[in-house]
mmCIF file of C-alpha atoms in Angstrom:
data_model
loop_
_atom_site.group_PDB
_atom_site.id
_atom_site.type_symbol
_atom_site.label_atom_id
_atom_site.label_comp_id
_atom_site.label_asym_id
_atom_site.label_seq_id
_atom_site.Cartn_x
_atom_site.Cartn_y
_atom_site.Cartn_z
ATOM 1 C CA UNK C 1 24.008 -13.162 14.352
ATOM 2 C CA UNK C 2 20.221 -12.227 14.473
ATOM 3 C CA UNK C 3 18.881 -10.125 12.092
ATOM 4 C CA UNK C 4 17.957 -6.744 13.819
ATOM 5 C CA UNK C 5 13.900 -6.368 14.313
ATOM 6 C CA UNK C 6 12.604 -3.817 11.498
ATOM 7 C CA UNK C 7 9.529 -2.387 10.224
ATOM 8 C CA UNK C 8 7.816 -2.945 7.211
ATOM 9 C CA UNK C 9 4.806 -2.060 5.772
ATOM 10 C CA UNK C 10 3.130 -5.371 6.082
ATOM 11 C CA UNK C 11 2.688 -4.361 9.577
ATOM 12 C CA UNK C 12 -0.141 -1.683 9.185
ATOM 13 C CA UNK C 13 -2.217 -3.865 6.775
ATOM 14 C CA UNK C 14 -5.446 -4.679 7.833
ATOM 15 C CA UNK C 15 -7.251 -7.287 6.350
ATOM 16 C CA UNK C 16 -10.681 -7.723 5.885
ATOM 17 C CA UNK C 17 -12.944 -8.628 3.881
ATOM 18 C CA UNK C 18 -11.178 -11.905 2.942
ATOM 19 C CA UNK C 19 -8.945 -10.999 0.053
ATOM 20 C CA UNK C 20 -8.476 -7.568 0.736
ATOM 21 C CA UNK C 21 -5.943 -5.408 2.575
ATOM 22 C CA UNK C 22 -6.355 -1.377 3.579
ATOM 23 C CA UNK C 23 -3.117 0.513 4.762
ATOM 24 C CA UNK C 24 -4.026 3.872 7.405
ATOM 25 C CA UNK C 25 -2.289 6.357 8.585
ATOM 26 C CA UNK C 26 -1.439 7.662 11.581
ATOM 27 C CA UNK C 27 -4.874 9.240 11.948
ATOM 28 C CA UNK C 28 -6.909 6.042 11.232
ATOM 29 C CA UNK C 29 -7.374 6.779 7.677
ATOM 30 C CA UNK C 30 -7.466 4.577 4.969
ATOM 31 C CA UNK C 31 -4.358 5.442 2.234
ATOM 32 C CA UNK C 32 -4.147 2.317 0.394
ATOM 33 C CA UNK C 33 -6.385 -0.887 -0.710
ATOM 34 C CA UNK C 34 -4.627 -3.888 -1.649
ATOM 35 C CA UNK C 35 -7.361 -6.922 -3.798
ATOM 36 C CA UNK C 36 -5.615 -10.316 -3.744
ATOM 37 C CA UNK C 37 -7.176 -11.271 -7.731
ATOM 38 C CA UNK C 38 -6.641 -14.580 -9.068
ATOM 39 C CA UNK C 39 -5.573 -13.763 -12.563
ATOM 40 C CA UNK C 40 -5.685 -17.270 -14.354
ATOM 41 C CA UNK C 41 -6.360 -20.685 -13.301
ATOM 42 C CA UNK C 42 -2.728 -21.066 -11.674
ATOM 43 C CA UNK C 43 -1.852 -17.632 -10.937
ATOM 44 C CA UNK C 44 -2.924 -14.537 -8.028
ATOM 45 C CA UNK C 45 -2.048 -11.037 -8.292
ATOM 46 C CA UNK C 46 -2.219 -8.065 -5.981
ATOM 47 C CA UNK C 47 -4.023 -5.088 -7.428
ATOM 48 C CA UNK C 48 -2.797 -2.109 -5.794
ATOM 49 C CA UNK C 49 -4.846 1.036 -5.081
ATOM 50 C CA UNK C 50 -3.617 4.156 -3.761
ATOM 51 C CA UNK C 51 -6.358 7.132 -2.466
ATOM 52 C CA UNK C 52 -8.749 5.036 -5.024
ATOM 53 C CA UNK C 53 -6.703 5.376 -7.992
ATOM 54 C CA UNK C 54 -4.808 1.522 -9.596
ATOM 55 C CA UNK C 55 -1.044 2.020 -9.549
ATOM 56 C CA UNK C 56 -0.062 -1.538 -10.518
ATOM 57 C CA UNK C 57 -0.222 -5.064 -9.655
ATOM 58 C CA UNK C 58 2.150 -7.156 -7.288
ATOM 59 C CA UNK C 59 3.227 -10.889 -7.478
ATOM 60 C CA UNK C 60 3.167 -11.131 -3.683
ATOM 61 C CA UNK C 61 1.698 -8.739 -0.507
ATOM 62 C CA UNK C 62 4.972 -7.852 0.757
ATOM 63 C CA UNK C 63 5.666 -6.488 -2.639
ATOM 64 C CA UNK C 64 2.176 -4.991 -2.920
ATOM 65 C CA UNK C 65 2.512 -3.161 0.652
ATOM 66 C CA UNK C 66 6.754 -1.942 -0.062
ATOM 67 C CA UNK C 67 5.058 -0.108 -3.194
ATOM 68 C CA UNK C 68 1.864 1.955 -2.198
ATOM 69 C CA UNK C 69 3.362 2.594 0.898
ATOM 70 C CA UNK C 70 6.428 4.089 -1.343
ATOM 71 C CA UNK C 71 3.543 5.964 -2.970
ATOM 72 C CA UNK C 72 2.261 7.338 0.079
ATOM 73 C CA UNK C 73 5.641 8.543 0.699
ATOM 74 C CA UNK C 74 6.538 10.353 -2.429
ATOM 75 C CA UNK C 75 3.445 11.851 -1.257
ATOM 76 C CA UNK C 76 4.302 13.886 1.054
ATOM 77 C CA UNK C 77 7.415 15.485 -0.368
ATOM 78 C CA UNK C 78 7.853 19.122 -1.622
ATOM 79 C CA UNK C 79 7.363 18.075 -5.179
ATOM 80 C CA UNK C 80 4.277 15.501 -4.632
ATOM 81 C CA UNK C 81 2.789 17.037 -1.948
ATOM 82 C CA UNK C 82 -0.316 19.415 -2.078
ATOM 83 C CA UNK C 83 -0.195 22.778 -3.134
ATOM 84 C CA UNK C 84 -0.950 25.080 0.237
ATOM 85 C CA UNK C 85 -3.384 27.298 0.432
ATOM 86 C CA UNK C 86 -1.411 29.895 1.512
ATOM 87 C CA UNK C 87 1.048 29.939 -1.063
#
């Protein structure tokens, strides 16, 4: 049996320049920048950026993309979200 098609966050990653991956939104702006680094002589890591602050560093993109998008989530919840200005 096929596996069902699904989303994933891979999907809204833009790349470019070589190397480097942004995530937007809905409204065309830029959440999240993901920096393919090569860490040693052997090894690459994915530095992870979310609204210009590091959050942590990813052995591969899919990883990289599952976790800032997570980020962007948590985000927009009652107890991460921003404070409004009405309140």
């Amino acid at each position: 049996m096929a596996e069902p098609h699904r989303w994933h966050q891979l999907l809204v990653a833009q790349e470019g320049p070589a190397g480097t991956w942004t995530l937007v939104d809905g409204f065309d702006c830029v959440y999240a920048t993901i920096e393919l680094r090569r860490v040693n002589a052997a090894e690459v890591r994915y530095r992870v950026s979310f609204r210009g602050e590091a959050i942590g560093w990813s052995s591969t993109l899919r990883l990289a993309c599952e976790r800032v998008h997570g980020e962007f989530l948590r985000n927009h919840d009652p107890n991460g979200g921003p404070i409004a200005s009405w309140a």
